[in-house]
Structures are given as structure tokens and as C-alpha cells.
Amino acid sequence: MSVMVSFAIFPTDKGISVSEYVSKVVENVRSSGFSYKLTPMSTIVETNTMEEALQIVNESYQILKPHSERIYLSLTMDIKHETGSRMEQKIQSVESKIGLVTK
């Protein structure tokens, strides 16, 4: 199984810049050992099970909980009954049709 989760999570009561808090979440994702990609709007993680994906999201919440009275979370999942590096495969599929898409 391959579960890709794209999520954005941050405190809403810490002013305009929240990178101090987002970096704590990304550090946890990085230490998870799963394949991930940080984008300007979210973090994408690929896990083997739904439970692992939800665990990462829950850990992210637990990291921010002591620092904030209000936390924003947006979550999207793509679940497929196959294994592999789907993050790369999806990009390669598009690039095979139109060329490189990253700068």
C-alpha cells in the first residue's frame, strides 16, 4: 500500500511568521524515515499504511499543541493499493509528457 498525505499545520496565534513552529514539524517528518517533500504550502509524506500517515499528522499536532491555543490543519490523502515511490512516479509521468516541471 502507498499512502501519500499532504498536510499543512501551523499555529494561528503566533503572528505573521510561523516558520519557527513549522520547522519543528518538518524536523519530526524528516526523522520519521519516510520519503517526504517540503513545499511552500504543505509537506507531502509517503507512508506504507494509513496508520503511519495519521501517526505523522498526530505527532505534528502534539508538537504544536503546547505552543498554541489554536492550530490550523489542512489534510489531503491519496491511497493506492500498490507500493513504491509514487511521489517521484507521479512527477515523472507528467514530465514524460511535457518535459521538466521544476526550476
XYZ file of C-alpha atoms in Angstrom:
103
model
C 0.000 0.000 0.000
C 1.133 3.561 -0.626
C -0.382 6.436 1.309
C 0.558 9.964 0.334
C -0.509 12.644 2.754
C -0.190 16.331 2.009
C -0.707 18.483 5.055
C -0.216 21.979 6.352
C -0.259 22.575 10.083
C 0.634 25.713 11.991
C -0.400 27.799 14.985
C -2.747 30.652 14.191
C -1.901 32.758 17.236
C 1.827 33.371 16.690
C 1.858 36.267 14.262
C 2.692 36.501 10.588
C 5.742 34.224 10.522
C 5.305 30.717 11.904
C 8.421 29.065 10.447
C 9.786 28.512 13.958
C 6.877 26.130 14.589
C 6.619 24.622 11.114
C 10.313 23.732 11.266
C 9.642 21.619 14.390
C 7.026 19.664 12.441
C 9.288 19.214 9.405
C 12.136 18.067 11.653
C 9.853 15.331 13.008
C 8.788 14.308 9.495
C 12.439 14.148 8.433
C 13.323 11.928 11.394
C 10.429 9.549 10.589
C 12.436 7.925 7.805
C 9.602 8.209 5.297
C 10.034 9.885 1.940
C 8.831 13.487 2.116
C 8.871 16.767 0.257
C 8.526 20.227 1.749
C 6.692 22.702 -0.463
C 5.873 26.367 0.212
C 2.278 25.440 1.083
C 2.487 21.953 2.631
C 4.558 18.913 3.460
C 3.979 15.713 1.497
C 4.851 12.372 3.081
C 4.594 8.898 1.587
C 3.977 6.035 4.021
C 3.095 2.368 3.729
C -0.133 2.459 5.720
C -2.942 4.790 6.693
C -1.958 4.363 10.346
C 1.577 5.611 9.679
C 0.294 8.642 7.792
C -2.143 9.532 10.545
C 0.568 8.993 13.162
C 2.757 11.615 11.492
C -0.151 14.067 11.404
C -0.970 13.367 15.061
C 2.685 13.777 16.080
C 2.702 17.107 14.264
C -0.313 18.235 16.251
C 1.264 17.068 19.508
C 4.402 19.086 18.713
C 2.400 22.290 18.260
C -0.207 21.742 20.985
C 1.902 23.062 23.910
C 2.737 26.245 21.971
C -0.656 27.373 20.721
C -4.270 27.881 21.698
C -5.388 27.413 18.076
C -3.894 25.220 15.343
C -4.807 25.132 11.642
C -4.610 21.781 9.834
C -5.351 21.050 6.200
C -5.022 17.447 5.048
C -5.289 15.594 1.733
C -4.589 11.901 1.185
C -4.049 9.669 -1.842
C -4.286 5.972 -1.001
C -3.331 3.316 -3.526
C -3.009 -0.433 -3.156
C 0.478 -0.582 -4.610
C 3.883 0.135 -3.211
C 6.696 2.263 -4.476
C 7.920 5.795 -4.758
C 4.724 7.315 -6.066
C 5.817 10.889 -5.363
C 8.567 10.545 -7.954
C 6.475 8.400 -10.297
C 3.681 10.990 -10.474
C 6.117 13.777 -11.360
C 7.971 11.617 -13.885
C 4.689 10.711 -15.563
C 3.823 14.375 -16.137
C 7.392 15.241 -17.181
C 7.373 12.420 -19.739
C 4.520 14.249 -21.441
C 5.621 17.912 -21.159
C 9.266 17.970 -20.056
C 10.790 19.165 -16.801
C 8.371 20.941 -14.500
C 10.738 22.111 -11.761
C 13.051 25.088 -11.843
